[in-house]
Amino acid sequence: AAAAILLWPRLWDAMFDPIMGVLADRTQTRWGRFRPWILWTAVPWAVVMVLAYTTPKGWSMGALIAYAAITNTMLMTLYSMNNMPYSALGGVITADLSARASLNSFRFIAVNVAQFIVGGFTLPLVAKFAVGSDRAHGWQLTMTIWAVLCFVLFMVTFFSTHERIKPVSGPQSSPKQDFSDLLKNTPWRVMALMTLVHFAILSFRGGVLYNSYNHYAD
C-alpha cells in the first residue's frame, strides 16, 4: 500500500505535466502567463502540504490509505501547477541569454541550499514537536512551518518578478498539434531520454543511500 501511495502520484504527475504546460502557455492575464499560477497555487499548496502530513485520529487503515493517496495526489498536482510555470519564468523575464543563464544558475543554487536546510532540519524539528512517542504531531507542525515558508516565498516570487517578453501573436495551434510537433523534434527526444536516465539514476542513488545509512552506517 505504501508503495502504491508513493507511485501513483508520480505517475499522475508524469501525465499531468504536459497538460499543465498547455494550460500555462495559453493563460492570458494582466500579470502574464506564468506568474498567476504561482499566486493561485500558493494557498492551496500550503494547505494541502499540511494535510498530506497530517494523520487523522480514529480512522480505519483503509480510510487512512485512501486519505494518504488523495492528499499526495493533490500535492503533486499543485506542485506541477506551481513549479512548471515557475521554471518557465526565466524565459519571459529577459531576452538576454546570459541573464537567463544567470537566473537559472541562481535558481539551482537556491534549490540545493533549500534541500540542505529542509533535509537537515526536518527530522530534528519532528523530534522536537513530537508528543512522547507520537511523531505524527511532530510531522504536522514541522510541515506547517515549511508550508508557511513556502507561501511567503511564493508571494516574494510573484511580487518581485515581471514578465517582460510577450508571446508572438498569431494563429494558435491545438494541443494535439503541439504534442505531435514535439514528438517529431529529435533534440527534444534526446533531451527526454537523457532526463529519464538522469532521474532514474537519482532515484536509484537515493534508495541506495537510505539503505546504506539506515542499515550499515548506523
PDB file of N, CA and C in Angstrom, residues 125-215:
ATOM      1  N   LEU A 125      13.253  18.821  13.880  1.00  0.00           N
ATOM      2  CA  LEU A 125      12.012  19.514  14.232  1.00  0.00           C
ATOM      3  C   LEU A 125      10.904  18.525  14.551  1.00  0.00           C
ATOM      4  N   VAL A 126      10.813  17.436  13.775  1.00  0.00           N
ATOM      5  CA  VAL A 126       9.813  16.406  14.066  1.00  0.00           C
ATOM      6  C   VAL A 126      10.017  15.853  15.473  1.00  0.00           C
ATOM      7  N   ALA A 127      11.274  15.579  15.827  1.00  0.00           N
ATOM      8  CA  ALA A 127      11.571  15.055  17.164  1.00  0.00           C
ATOM      9  C   ALA A 127      11.239  16.084  18.245  1.00  0.00           C
ATOM     10  N   LYS A 128      11.490  17.361  17.955  1.00  0.00           N
ATOM     11  CA  LYS A 128      11.232  18.421  18.935  1.00  0.00           C
ATOM     12  C   LYS A 128       9.739  18.579  19.206  1.00  0.00           C
ATOM     13  N   PHE A 129       8.928  18.507  18.151  1.00  0.00           N
ATOM     14  CA  PHE A 129       7.496  18.741  18.291  1.00  0.00           C
ATOM     15  C   PHE A 129       6.706  17.476  18.600  1.00  0.00           C
ATOM     16  N   ALA A 130       7.356  16.322  18.565  1.00  0.00           N
ATOM     17  CA  ALA A 130       6.654  15.069  18.852  1.00  0.00           C
ATOM     18  C   ALA A 130       6.163  15.065  20.294  1.00  0.00           C
ATOM     19  N   VAL A 131       4.968  14.536  20.500  1.00  0.00           N
ATOM     20  CA  VAL A 131       4.407  14.426  21.847  1.00  0.00           C
ATOM     21  C   VAL A 131       4.634  12.991  22.324  1.00  0.00           C
ATOM     22  N   GLY A 132       5.659  12.816  23.123  1.00  0.00           N
ATOM     23  CA  GLY A 132       6.020  11.474  23.560  1.00  0.00           C
ATOM     24  C   GLY A 132       6.455  10.650  22.369  1.00  0.00           C
ATOM     25  N   SER A 133       5.775   9.537  22.155  1.00  0.00           N
ATOM     26  CA  SER A 133       6.088   8.678  21.005  1.00  0.00           C
ATOM     27  C   SER A 133       5.241   9.030  19.782  1.00  0.00           C
ATOM     28  N   ASP A 134       4.401  10.063  19.905  1.00  0.00           N
ATOM     29  CA  ASP A 134       3.526  10.454  18.803  1.00  0.00           C
ATOM     30  C   ASP A 134       4.275  11.381  17.839  1.00  0.00           C
ATOM     31  N   ARG A 135       4.946  10.773  16.856  1.00  0.00           N
ATOM     32  CA  ARG A 135       5.702  11.565  15.887  1.00  0.00           C
ATOM     33  C   ARG A 135       4.788  12.224  14.840  1.00  0.00           C
ATOM     34  N   ALA A 136       3.545  11.743  14.744  1.00  0.00           N
ATOM     35  CA  ALA A 136       2.616  12.329  13.773  1.00  0.00           C
ATOM     36  C   ALA A 136       2.393  13.807  14.064  1.00  0.00           C
ATOM     37  N   HIS A 137       2.292  14.157  15.337  1.00  0.00           N
ATOM     38  CA  HIS A 137       2.118  15.564  15.721  1.00  0.00           C
ATOM     39  C   HIS A 137       3.345  16.374  15.315  1.00  0.00           C
ATOM     40  N   GLY A 138       4.521  15.770  15.476  1.00  0.00           N
ATOM     41  CA  GLY A 138       5.758  16.445  15.085  1.00  0.00           C
ATOM     42  C   GLY A 138       5.819  16.708  13.596  1.00  0.00           C
ATOM     43  N   TRP A 139       5.389  15.727  12.793  1.00  0.00           N
ATOM     44  CA  TRP A 139       5.370  15.902  11.336  1.00  0.00           C
ATOM     45  C   TRP A 139       4.401  17.005  10.928  1.00  0.00           C
ATOM     46  N   GLN A 140       3.245  17.036  11.574  1.00  0.00           N
ATOM     47  CA  GLN A 140       2.235  18.035  11.218  1.00  0.00           C
ATOM     48  C   GLN A 140       2.751  19.457  11.490  1.00  0.00           C
ATOM     49  N   LEU A 141       3.331  19.682  12.653  1.00  0.00           N
ATOM     50  CA  LEU A 141       3.829  21.021  12.985  1.00  0.00           C
ATOM     51  C   LEU A 141       5.028  21.404  12.117  1.00  0.00           C
ATOM     52  N   THR A 142       5.901  20.438  11.862  1.00  0.00           N
ATOM     53  CA  THR A 142       7.072  20.727  11.024  1.00  0.00           C
ATOM     54  C   THR A 142       6.649  21.121   9.621  1.00  0.00           C
ATOM     55  N   MET A 143       5.704  20.376   9.045  1.00  0.00           N
ATOM     56  CA  MET A 143       5.240  20.703   7.701  1.00  0.00           C
ATOM     57  C   MET A 143       4.439  22.003   7.674  1.00  0.00           C
ATOM     58  N   THR A 144       3.830  22.359   8.790  1.00  0.00           N
ATOM     59  CA  THR A 144       3.163  23.660   8.868  1.00  0.00           C
ATOM     60  C   THR A 144       4.187  24.783   8.747  1.00  0.00           C
ATOM     61  N   ILE A 145       5.319  24.616   9.406  1.00  0.00           N
ATOM     62  CA  ILE A 145       6.391  25.617   9.302  1.00  0.00           C
ATOM     63  C   ILE A 145       6.873  25.741   7.861  1.00  0.00           C
ATOM     64  N   TRP A 146       7.157  24.606   7.215  1.00  0.00           N
ATOM     65  CA  TRP A 146       7.624  24.643   5.826  1.00  0.00           C
ATOM     66  C   TRP A 146       6.549  25.195   4.897  1.00  0.00           C
ATOM     67  N   ALA A 147       5.276  24.900   5.171  1.00  0.00           N
ATOM     68  CA  ALA A 147       4.187  25.392   4.330  1.00  0.00           C
ATOM     69  C   ALA A 147       4.075  26.909   4.404  1.00  0.00           C
ATOM     70  N   VAL A 148       4.188  27.446   5.599  1.00  0.00           N
ATOM     71  CA  VAL A 148       4.144  28.911   5.761  1.00  0.00           C
ATOM     72  C   VAL A 148       5.321  29.556   5.041  1.00  0.00           C
ATOM     73  N   LEU A 149       6.503  28.946   5.170  1.00  0.00           N
ATOM     74  CA  LEU A 149       7.681  29.472   4.488  1.00  0.00           C
ATOM     75  C   LEU A 149       7.498  29.429   2.971  1.00  0.00           C
ATOM     76  N   CYS A 150       6.938  28.317   2.464  1.00  0.00           N
ATOM     77  CA  CYS A 150       6.656  28.205   1.026  1.00  0.00           C
ATOM     78  C   CYS A 150       5.730  29.328   0.571  1.00  0.00           C
ATOM     79  N   PHE A 151       4.663  29.563   1.335  1.00  0.00           N
ATOM     80  CA  PHE A 151       3.701  30.604   0.968  1.00  0.00           C
ATOM     81  C   PHE A 151       4.385  31.969   0.882  1.00  0.00           C
ATOM     82  N   VAL A 152       5.197  32.284   1.873  1.00  0.00           N
ATOM     83  CA  VAL A 152       5.900  33.573   1.882  1.00  0.00           C
ATOM     84  C   VAL A 152       6.815  33.704   0.661  1.00  0.00           C
ATOM     85  N   LEU A 153       7.563  32.652   0.358  1.00  0.00           N
ATOM     86  CA  LEU A 153       8.495  32.695  -0.768  1.00  0.00           C
ATOM     87  C   LEU A 153       7.758  32.760  -2.104  1.00  0.00           C
ATOM     88  N   PHE A 154       6.605  32.092  -2.200  1.00  0.00           N
ATOM     89  CA  PHE A 154       5.802  32.203  -3.429  1.00  0.00           C
ATOM     90  C   PHE A 154       5.338  33.640  -3.637  1.00  0.00           C
ATOM     91  N   MET A 155       4.931  34.292  -2.549  1.00  0.00           N
ATOM     92  CA  MET A 155       4.497  35.685  -2.654  1.00  0.00           C
ATOM     93  C   MET A 155       5.654  36.597  -3.061  1.00  0.00           C
ATOM     94  N   VAL A 156       6.823  36.341  -2.503  1.00  0.00           N
ATOM     95  CA  VAL A 156       8.009  37.126  -2.876  1.00  0.00           C
ATOM     96  C   VAL A 156       8.308  36.945  -4.361  1.00  0.00           C
ATOM     97  N   THR A 157       8.224  35.695  -4.841  1.00  0.00           N
ATOM     98  CA  THR A 157       8.473  35.424  -6.256  1.00  0.00           C
ATOM     99  C   THR A 157       7.466  36.140  -7.142  1.00  0.00           C
ATOM    100  N   PHE A 158       6.191  36.075  -6.773  1.00  0.00           N
ATOM    101  CA  PHE A 158       5.149  36.704  -7.593  1.00  0.00           C
ATOM    102  C   PHE A 158       5.333  38.215  -7.669  1.00  0.00           C
ATOM    103  N   PHE A 159       5.543  38.860  -6.529  1.00  0.00           N
ATOM    104  CA  PHE A 159       5.583  40.322  -6.497  1.00  0.00           C
ATOM    105  C   PHE A 159       6.927  40.908  -6.939  1.00  0.00           C
ATOM    106  N   SER A 160       7.976  40.090  -6.974  1.00  0.00           N
ATOM    107  CA  SER A 160       9.295  40.632  -7.325  1.00  0.00           C
ATOM    108  C   SER A 160       9.712  40.322  -8.762  1.00  0.00           C
ATOM    109  N   THR A 161       8.833  39.682  -9.531  1.00  0.00           N
ATOM    110  CA  THR A 161       9.164  39.367 -10.925  1.00  0.00           C
ATOM    111  C   THR A 161       8.157  40.004 -11.872  1.00  0.00           C
ATOM    112  N   HIS A 162       8.581  40.175 -13.126  1.00  0.00           N
ATOM    113  CA  HIS A 162       7.710  40.734 -14.156  1.00  0.00           C
ATOM    114  C   HIS A 162       7.970  40.001 -15.467  1.00  0.00           C
ATOM    115  N   GLU A 163       6.905  39.683 -16.174  1.00  0.00           N
ATOM    116  CA  GLU A 163       7.037  39.026 -17.479  1.00  0.00           C
ATOM    117  C   GLU A 163       7.166  40.103 -18.550  1.00  0.00           C
ATOM    118  N   ARG A 164       8.396  40.290 -19.021  1.00  0.00           N
ATOM    119  CA  ARG A 164       8.669  41.359 -19.993  1.00  0.00           C
ATOM    120  C   ARG A 164       8.578  40.883 -21.430  1.00  0.00           C
ATOM    121  N   ILE A 165       8.798  39.591 -21.658  1.00  0.00           N
ATOM    122  CA  ILE A 165       8.785  39.051 -23.017  1.00  0.00           C
ATOM    123  C   ILE A 165       7.379  38.577 -23.355  1.00  0.00           C
ATOM    124  N   LYS A 166       6.781  39.187 -24.347  1.00  0.00           N
ATOM    125  CA  LYS A 166       5.420  38.837 -24.738  1.00  0.00           C
ATOM    126  C   LYS A 166       5.448  37.768 -25.829  1.00  0.00           C
ATOM    127  N   PRO A 167       4.482  36.847 -25.803  1.00  0.00           N
ATOM    128  CA  PRO A 167       4.439  35.808 -26.842  1.00  0.00           C
ATOM    129  C   PRO A 167       4.124  36.414 -28.198  1.00  0.00           C
ATOM    130  N   VAL A 168       4.661  35.785 -29.248  1.00  0.00           N
ATOM    131  CA  VAL A 168       4.397  36.250 -30.607  1.00  0.00           C
ATOM    132  C   VAL A 168       2.936  35.993 -30.942  1.00  0.00           C
ATOM    133  N   SER A 169       2.236  37.032 -31.386  1.00  0.00           N
ATOM    134  CA  SER A 169       0.826  36.873 -31.713  1.00  0.00           C
ATOM    135  C   SER A 169       0.687  36.205 -33.079  1.00  0.00           C
ATOM    136  N   GLY A 170      -0.368  35.440 -33.240  1.00  0.00           N
ATOM    137  CA  GLY A 170      -0.594  34.742 -34.492  1.00  0.00           C
ATOM    138  C   GLY A 170      -1.535  33.588 -34.276  1.00  0.00           C
ATOM    139  N   PRO A 171      -1.806  32.808 -35.302  1.00  0.00           N
ATOM    140  CA  PRO A 171      -2.708  31.661 -35.147  1.00  0.00           C
ATOM    141  C   PRO A 171      -2.132  30.662 -34.149  1.00  0.00           C
ATOM    142  N   GLN A 172      -2.984  30.212 -33.236  1.00  0.00           N
ATOM    143  CA  GLN A 172      -2.543  29.310 -32.183  1.00  0.00           C
ATOM    144  C   GLN A 172      -2.853  27.871 -32.555  1.00  0.00           C
ATOM    145  N   SER A 173      -1.838  27.035 -32.435  1.00  0.00           N
ATOM    146  CA  SER A 173      -2.028  25.620 -32.776  1.00  0.00           C
ATOM    147  C   SER A 173      -2.784  24.920 -31.650  1.00  0.00           C
ATOM    148  N   SER A 174      -3.342  23.771 -31.961  1.00  0.00           N
ATOM    149  CA  SER A 174      -4.067  22.988 -30.963  1.00  0.00           C
ATOM    150  C   SER A 174      -3.081  22.208 -30.101  1.00  0.00           C
ATOM    151  N   PRO A 175      -3.490  21.825 -28.879  1.00  0.00           N
ATOM    152  CA  PRO A 175      -2.615  20.987 -28.043  1.00  0.00           C
ATOM    153  C   PRO A 175      -2.187  19.704 -28.755  1.00  0.00           C
ATOM    154  N   LYS A 176      -3.100  19.105 -29.535  1.00  0.00           N
ATOM    155  CA  LYS A 176      -2.760  17.881 -30.263  1.00  0.00           C
ATOM    156  C   LYS A 176      -1.632  18.135 -31.245  1.00  0.00           C
ATOM    157  N   GLN A 177      -1.685  19.282 -31.955  1.00  0.00           N
ATOM    158  CA  GLN A 177      -0.625  19.622 -32.892  1.00  0.00           C
ATOM    159  C   GLN A 177       0.680  19.896 -32.167  1.00  0.00           C
ATOM    160  N   ASP A 178       0.585  20.541 -30.995  1.00  0.00           N
ATOM    161  CA  ASP A 178       1.789  20.822 -30.201  1.00  0.00           C
ATOM    162  C   ASP A 178       2.501  19.526 -29.830  1.00  0.00           C
ATOM    163  N   PHE A 179       1.742  18.533 -29.329  1.00  0.00           N
ATOM    164  CA  PHE A 179       2.346  17.263 -28.925  1.00  0.00           C
ATOM    165  C   PHE A 179       2.903  16.510 -30.135  1.00  0.00           C
ATOM    166  N   SER A 180       2.201  16.602 -31.262  1.00  0.00           N
ATOM    167  CA  SER A 180       2.677  15.936 -32.482  1.00  0.00           C
ATOM    168  C   SER A 180       4.001  16.531 -32.933  1.00  0.00           C
ATOM    169  N   ASP A 181       4.096  17.866 -32.911  1.00  0.00           N
ATOM    170  CA  ASP A 181       5.346  18.536 -33.291  1.00  0.00           C
ATOM    171  C   ASP A 181       6.472  18.177 -32.332  1.00  0.00           C
ATOM    172  N   LEU A 182       6.123  18.065 -31.051  1.00  0.00           N
ATOM    173  CA  LEU A 182       7.131  17.756 -30.042  1.00  0.00           C
ATOM    174  C   LEU A 182       7.730  16.374 -30.265  1.00  0.00           C
ATOM    175  N   LEU A 183       6.883  15.406 -30.568  1.00  0.00           N
ATOM    176  CA  LEU A 183       7.357  14.040 -30.769  1.00  0.00           C
ATOM    177  C   LEU A 183       8.224  13.895 -32.012  1.00  0.00           C
ATOM    178  N   LYS A 184       8.076  14.831 -32.962  1.00  0.00           N
ATOM    179  CA  LYS A 184       8.892  14.810 -34.171  1.00  0.00           C
ATOM    180  C   LYS A 184      10.214  15.561 -33.996  1.00  0.00           C
ATOM    181  N   ASN A 185      10.385  16.185 -32.850  1.00  0.00           N
ATOM    182  CA  ASN A 185      11.556  17.010 -32.591  1.00  0.00           C
ATOM    183  C   ASN A 185      12.685  16.145 -32.024  1.00  0.00           C
ATOM    184  N   THR A 186      13.705  15.870 -32.848  1.00  0.00           N
ATOM    185  CA  THR A 186      14.784  14.967 -32.434  1.00  0.00           C
ATOM    186  C   THR A 186      15.554  15.469 -31.209  1.00  0.00           C
ATOM    187  N   PRO A 187      15.960  16.756 -31.151  1.00  0.00           N
ATOM    188  CA  PRO A 187      16.655  17.225 -29.939  1.00  0.00           C
ATOM    189  C   PRO A 187      15.803  17.041 -28.684  1.00  0.00           C
ATOM    190  N   TRP A 188      14.481  17.249 -28.806  1.00  0.00           N
ATOM    191  CA  TRP A 188      13.623  17.053 -27.640  1.00  0.00           C
ATOM    192  C   TRP A 188      13.607  15.595 -27.223  1.00  0.00           C
ATOM    193  N   ARG A 189      13.572  14.676 -28.186  1.00  0.00           N
ATOM    194  CA  ARG A 189      13.559  13.254 -27.853  1.00  0.00           C
ATOM    195  C   ARG A 189      14.843  12.856 -27.125  1.00  0.00           C
ATOM    196  N   VAL A 190      15.964  13.402 -27.596  1.00  0.00           N
ATOM    197  CA  VAL A 190      17.245  13.120 -26.936  1.00  0.00           C
ATOM    198  C   VAL A 190      17.236  13.663 -25.506  1.00  0.00           C
ATOM    199  N   MET A 191      16.735  14.891 -25.352  1.00  0.00           N
ATOM    200  CA  MET A 191      16.681  15.506 -24.031  1.00  0.00           C
ATOM    201  C   MET A 191      15.758  14.723 -23.098  1.00  0.00           C
ATOM    202  N   ALA A 192      14.616  14.252 -23.635  1.00  0.00           N
ATOM    203  CA  ALA A 192      13.677  13.477 -22.831  1.00  0.00           C
ATOM    204  C   ALA A 192      14.318  12.184 -22.344  1.00  0.00           C
ATOM    205  N   LEU A 193      15.072  11.511 -23.230  1.00  0.00           N
ATOM    206  CA  LEU A 193      15.747  10.274 -22.849  1.00  0.00           C
ATOM    207  C   LEU A 193      16.810  10.542 -21.789  1.00  0.00           C
ATOM    208  N   MET A 194      17.593  11.604 -21.984  1.00  0.00           N
ATOM    209  CA  MET A 194      18.628  11.956 -21.005  1.00  0.00           C
ATOM    210  C   MET A 194      18.011  12.293 -19.648  1.00  0.00           C
ATOM    211  N   THR A 195      16.884  13.001 -19.668  1.00  0.00           N
ATOM    212  CA  THR A 195      16.215  13.365 -18.425  1.00  0.00           C
ATOM    213  C   THR A 195      15.707  12.125 -17.702  1.00  0.00           C
ATOM    214  N   LEU A 196      15.140  11.176 -18.456  1.00  0.00           N
ATOM    215  CA  LEU A 196      14.655   9.931 -17.865  1.00  0.00           C
ATOM    216  C   LEU A 196      15.794   9.176 -17.191  1.00  0.00           C
ATOM    217  N   VAL A 197      16.914   9.043 -17.899  1.00  0.00           N
ATOM    218  CA  VAL A 197      18.078   8.342 -17.342  1.00  0.00           C
ATOM    219  C   VAL A 197      18.605   9.072 -16.111  1.00  0.00           C
ATOM    220  N   HIS A 198      18.672  10.404 -16.204  1.00  0.00           N
ATOM    221  CA  HIS A 198      19.199  11.215 -15.095  1.00  0.00           C
ATOM    222  C   HIS A 198      18.374  11.021 -13.832  1.00  0.00           C
ATOM    223  N   PHE A 199      17.050  11.114 -13.948  1.00  0.00           N
ATOM    224  CA  PHE A 199      16.209  10.998 -12.768  1.00  0.00           C
ATOM    225  C   PHE A 199      16.129   9.558 -12.267  1.00  0.00           C
ATOM    226  N   ALA A 200      16.283   8.601 -13.157  1.00  0.00           N
ATOM    227  CA  ALA A 200      16.354   7.213 -12.716  1.00  0.00           C
ATOM    228  C   ALA A 200      17.592   6.999 -11.852  1.00  0.00           C
ATOM    229  N   ILE A 201      18.723   7.575 -12.290  1.00  0.00           N
ATOM    230  CA  ILE A 201      19.965   7.453 -11.514  1.00  0.00           C
ATOM    231  C   ILE A 201      19.803   8.112 -10.151  1.00  0.00           C
ATOM    232  N   LEU A 202      19.166   9.315 -10.130  1.00  0.00           N
ATOM    233  CA  LEU A 202      18.944   9.996  -8.855  1.00  0.00           C
ATOM    234  C   LEU A 202      18.074   9.165  -7.924  1.00  0.00           C
ATOM    235  N   SER A 203      17.047   8.518  -8.481  1.00  0.00           N
ATOM    236  CA  SER A 203      16.161   7.686  -7.664  1.00  0.00           C
ATOM    237  C   SER A 203      16.903   6.473  -7.112  1.00  0.00           C
ATOM    238  N   PHE A 204      17.691   5.817  -7.970  1.00  0.00           N
ATOM    239  CA  PHE A 204      18.454   4.657  -7.516  1.00  0.00           C
ATOM    240  C   PHE A 204      19.447   5.061  -6.422  1.00  0.00           C
ATOM    241  N   ARG A 205      20.117   6.193  -6.650  1.00  0.00           N
ATOM    242  CA  ARG A 205      21.104   6.646  -5.668  1.00  0.00           C
ATOM    243  C   ARG A 205      20.430   6.983  -4.340  1.00  0.00           C
ATOM    244  N   GLY A 206      19.266   7.639  -4.429  1.00  0.00           N
ATOM    245  CA  GLY A 206      18.549   7.975  -3.199  1.00  0.00           C
ATOM    246  C   GLY A 206      18.141   6.736  -2.420  1.00  0.00           C
ATOM    247  N   GLY A 207      17.650   5.722  -3.149  1.00  0.00           N
ATOM    248  CA  GLY A 207      17.269   4.482  -2.474  1.00  0.00           C
ATOM    249  C   GLY A 207      18.452   3.771  -1.842  1.00  0.00           C
ATOM    250  N   VAL A 208      19.571   3.764  -2.535  1.00  0.00           N
ATOM    251  CA  VAL A 208      20.778   3.108  -2.010  1.00  0.00           C
ATOM    252  C   VAL A 208      21.317   3.856  -0.799  1.00  0.00           C
ATOM    253  N   LEU A 209      21.317   5.203  -0.853  1.00  0.00           N
ATOM    254  CA  LEU A 209      21.827   5.985   0.275  1.00  0.00           C
ATOM    255  C   LEU A 209      20.994   5.740   1.524  1.00  0.00           C
ATOM    256  N   TYR A 210      19.664   5.683   1.362  1.00  0.00           N
ATOM    257  CA  TYR A 210      18.804   5.442   2.524  1.00  0.00           C
ATOM    258  C   TYR A 210      19.163   4.109   3.183  1.00  0.00           C
ATOM    259  N   ASN A 211      19.240   3.049   2.356  1.00  0.00           N
ATOM    260  CA  ASN A 211      19.562   1.733   2.912  1.00  0.00           C
ATOM    261  C   ASN A 211      20.956   1.701   3.507  1.00  0.00           C
ATOM    262  N   SER A 212      21.889   2.392   2.851  1.00  0.00           N
ATOM    263  CA  SER A 212      23.265   2.406   3.338  1.00  0.00           C
ATOM    264  C   SER A 212      23.354   3.045   4.719  1.00  0.00           C
ATOM    265  N   TYR A 213      22.752   4.242   4.857  1.00  0.00           N
ATOM    266  CA  TYR A 213      22.823   4.942   6.141  1.00  0.00           C
ATOM    267  C   TYR A 213      21.968   4.265   7.214  1.00  0.00           C
ATOM    268  N   ASN A 214      20.809   3.715   6.793  1.00  0.00           N
ATOM    269  CA  ASN A 214      19.882   3.149   7.765  1.00  0.00           C
ATOM    270  C   ASN A 214      20.358   1.808   8.297  1.00  0.00           C
ATOM    271  N   HIS A 215      21.018   1.015   7.437  1.00  0.00           N
ATOM    272  CA  HIS A 215      21.354  -0.359   7.841  1.00  0.00           C
ATOM    273  C   HIS A 215      22.851  -0.591   8.081  1.00  0.00           C
TER     274      HIS A 215
END
